[in-house]
Structure formats: structure tokens, C-alpha cells
Tab-separated table of C-alpha atoms in Angstrom:
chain	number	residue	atom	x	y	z
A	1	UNK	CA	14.224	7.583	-11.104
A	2	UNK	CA	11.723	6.185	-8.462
A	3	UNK	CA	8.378	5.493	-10.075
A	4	UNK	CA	5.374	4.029	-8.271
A	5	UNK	CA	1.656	3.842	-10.114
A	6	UNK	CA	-1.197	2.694	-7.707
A	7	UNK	CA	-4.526	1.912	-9.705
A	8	UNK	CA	-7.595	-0.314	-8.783
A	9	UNK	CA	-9.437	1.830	-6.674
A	10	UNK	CA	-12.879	1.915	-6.940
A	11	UNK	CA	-16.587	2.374	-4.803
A	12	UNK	CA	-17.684	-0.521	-3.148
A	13	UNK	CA	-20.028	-1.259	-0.725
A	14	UNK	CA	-19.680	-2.536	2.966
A	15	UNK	CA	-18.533	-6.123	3.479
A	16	UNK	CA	-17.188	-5.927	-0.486
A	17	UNK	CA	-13.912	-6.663	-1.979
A	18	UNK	CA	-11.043	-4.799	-4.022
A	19	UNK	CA	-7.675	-5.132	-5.090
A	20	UNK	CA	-5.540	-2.456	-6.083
A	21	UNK	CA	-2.414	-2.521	-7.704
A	22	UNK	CA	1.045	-0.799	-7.370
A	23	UNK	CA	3.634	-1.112	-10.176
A	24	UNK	CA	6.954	0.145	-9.591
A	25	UNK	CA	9.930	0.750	-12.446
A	26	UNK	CA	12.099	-2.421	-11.852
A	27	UNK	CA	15.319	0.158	-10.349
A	28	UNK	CA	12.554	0.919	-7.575
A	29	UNK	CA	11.170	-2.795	-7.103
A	30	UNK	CA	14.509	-4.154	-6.887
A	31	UNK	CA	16.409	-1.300	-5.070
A	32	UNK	CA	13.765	0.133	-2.312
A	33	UNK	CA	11.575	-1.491	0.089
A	34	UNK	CA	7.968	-0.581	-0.284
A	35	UNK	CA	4.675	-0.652	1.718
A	36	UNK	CA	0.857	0.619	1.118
A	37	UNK	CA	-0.272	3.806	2.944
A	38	UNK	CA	-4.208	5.284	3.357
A	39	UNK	CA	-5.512	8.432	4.072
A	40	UNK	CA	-8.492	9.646	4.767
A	41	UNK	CA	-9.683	13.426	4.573
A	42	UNK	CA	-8.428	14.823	7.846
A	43	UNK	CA	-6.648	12.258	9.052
A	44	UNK	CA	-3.155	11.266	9.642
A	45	UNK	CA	-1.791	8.855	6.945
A	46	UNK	CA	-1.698	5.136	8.077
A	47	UNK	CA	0.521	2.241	7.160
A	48	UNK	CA	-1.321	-1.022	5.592
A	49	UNK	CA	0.765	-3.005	4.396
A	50	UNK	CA	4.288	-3.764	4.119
A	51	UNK	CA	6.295	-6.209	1.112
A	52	UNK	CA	8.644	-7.159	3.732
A	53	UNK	CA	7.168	-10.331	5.469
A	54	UNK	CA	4.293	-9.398	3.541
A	55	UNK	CA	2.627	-8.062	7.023
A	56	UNK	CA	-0.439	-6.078	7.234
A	57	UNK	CA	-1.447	-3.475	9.563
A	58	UNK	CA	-3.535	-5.038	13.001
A	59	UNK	CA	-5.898	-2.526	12.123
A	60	UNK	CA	-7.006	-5.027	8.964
A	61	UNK	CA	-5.436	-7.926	9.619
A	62	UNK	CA	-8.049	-10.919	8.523
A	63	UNK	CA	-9.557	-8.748	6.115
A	64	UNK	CA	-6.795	-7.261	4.069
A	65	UNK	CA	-3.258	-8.940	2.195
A	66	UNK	CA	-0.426	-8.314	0.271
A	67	UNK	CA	0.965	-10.273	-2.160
A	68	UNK	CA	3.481	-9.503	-5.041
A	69	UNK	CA	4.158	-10.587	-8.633
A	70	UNK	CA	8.190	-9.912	-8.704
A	71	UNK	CA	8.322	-10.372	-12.653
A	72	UNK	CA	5.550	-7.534	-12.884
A	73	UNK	CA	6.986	-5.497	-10.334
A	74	UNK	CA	4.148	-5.042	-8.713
A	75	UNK	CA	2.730	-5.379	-5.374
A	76	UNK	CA	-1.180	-5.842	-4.740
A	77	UNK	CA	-3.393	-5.330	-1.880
A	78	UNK	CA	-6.310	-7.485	-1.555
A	79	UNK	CA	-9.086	-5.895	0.762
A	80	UNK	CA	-12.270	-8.487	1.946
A	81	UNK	CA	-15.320	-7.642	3.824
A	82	UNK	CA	-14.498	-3.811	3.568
A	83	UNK	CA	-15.714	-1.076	5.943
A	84	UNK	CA	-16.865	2.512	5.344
A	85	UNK	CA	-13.709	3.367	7.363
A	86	UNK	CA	-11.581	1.694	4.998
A	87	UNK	CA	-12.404	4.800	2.917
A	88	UNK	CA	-9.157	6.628	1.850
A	89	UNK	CA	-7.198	7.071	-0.566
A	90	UNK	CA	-4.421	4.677	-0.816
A	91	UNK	CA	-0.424	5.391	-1.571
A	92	UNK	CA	2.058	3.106	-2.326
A	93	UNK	CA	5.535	4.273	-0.869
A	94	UNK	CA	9.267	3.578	-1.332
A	95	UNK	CA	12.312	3.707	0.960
A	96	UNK	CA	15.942	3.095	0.258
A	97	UNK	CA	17.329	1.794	3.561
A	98	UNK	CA	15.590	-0.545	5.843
A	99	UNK	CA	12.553	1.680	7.666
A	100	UNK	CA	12.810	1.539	11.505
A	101	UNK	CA	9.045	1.565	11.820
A	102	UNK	CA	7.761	-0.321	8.600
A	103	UNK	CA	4.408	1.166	8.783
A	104	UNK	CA	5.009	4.636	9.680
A	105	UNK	CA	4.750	7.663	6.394
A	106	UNK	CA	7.694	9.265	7.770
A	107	UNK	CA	10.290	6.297	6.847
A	108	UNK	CA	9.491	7.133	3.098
A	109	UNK	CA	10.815	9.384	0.506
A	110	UNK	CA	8.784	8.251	-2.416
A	111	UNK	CA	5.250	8.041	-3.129
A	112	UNK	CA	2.867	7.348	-5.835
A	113	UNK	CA	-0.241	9.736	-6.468
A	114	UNK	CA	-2.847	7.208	-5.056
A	115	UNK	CA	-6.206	5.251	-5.547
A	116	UNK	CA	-9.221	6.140	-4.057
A	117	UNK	CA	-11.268	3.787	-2.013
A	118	UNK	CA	-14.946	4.618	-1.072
A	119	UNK	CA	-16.805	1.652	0.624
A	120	UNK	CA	-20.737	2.540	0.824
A	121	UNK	CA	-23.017	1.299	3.624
């Protein structure tokens, strides 16, 4: 079964930093591809982050990266110099085939339950 666990979240404020965590069962790391999502309240959900090329959104590029540990399973998202409209919460998400459109929800079937992110100014 797919299993994805984001945790790491936290209240910052502006111009802070925070990394959050995603750690997959190793049938999901292995088998799926897998990017980081946010959402904030009323809005639509918004790719990040994806493990392939290890790209990041334009949106944060500079300020934000992904990295993974592939003995932990895990994949991380390091956010610098954070913004009150970074505020969201944050889902990791897993495909099986190759997404189209890395950093677009609808490519993914599975999704973890999300960390919160609240930056402060």
C-alpha cells in the first residue's frame, strides 16, 4: 500500500526558515514518482516541488529546495527567507506513471495528510 507521512511544519515568521519532511514506505519511494503540493484556505492546490530533477516551482525558486535521503525514503523541502504567502498546508503526493505536468495535483493518486505552514509578519 502507498504510504506518505509529511511532518515538520511549524509557525515561523517572515524571512525564516523550515524544513519539512516526507517519508514514504520503501514500495512507494521506489515504485512512484513523488512531488510536494501547498494549499492554502481557498485556494487551488499548487505544485512545489518535484524529486525528479529535484526542480522547484518558479514561484519559490531561490528560496525553496528539495533534496532526498534514498536510504530513509524520504524527501525534504527546505524553505529560506519565507513569506506570509508561503502559508499553506503542505502535501506530499505520489504517482505511478511518469506525470505529464510534474507540478500539477491532478497527475496524482496518492497523498499524505499534510503539514501546516504559517509564516508571521
Amino acid at each position: 500500500q502507498v504510504q506518505l507521512v509529511e511532518s515538520g511544519g511549524g509557525s515561523v515568521q517572515a524571512g525564516g526558515s523550515l524544513r519539512i519532511s516526507c517519508t514514504a514506505s520503501r514500495s512507494t519511494y521506489v515504485n512512484y514518482y513523488m512531488a510536494w503540493f501547498r494549499q492554502a484556505p481557498g485556494k487551488e492546490r499548487e505544485g512545489v516541488a518535484t524529486r525528479r530533477n529535484l526542480a522547484v516551482a518558479d514561484s519559490v525558486k531561490g528560496r525553496f529546495t528539495i533534496s532526498r535521503d534514498d536510504a530513509e525514503n524520504t524527501l525534504y523541502l527546505q524553505m529560506n527567507s519565507l513569506k506570509p504567502d508561503d502559508t499553506a498546508m503542505y502535501y506530499c503526493a505520489a504517482a505511478r506513471t511518469r506525470p505529464g505536468r510534474a507540478l500539477y495535483a491532478g497527475e496524482y493518486s496518492y497523498w499524505g495528510q499534510g503539514t501546516q505552514v504559517t509564516v508571521s509578519s
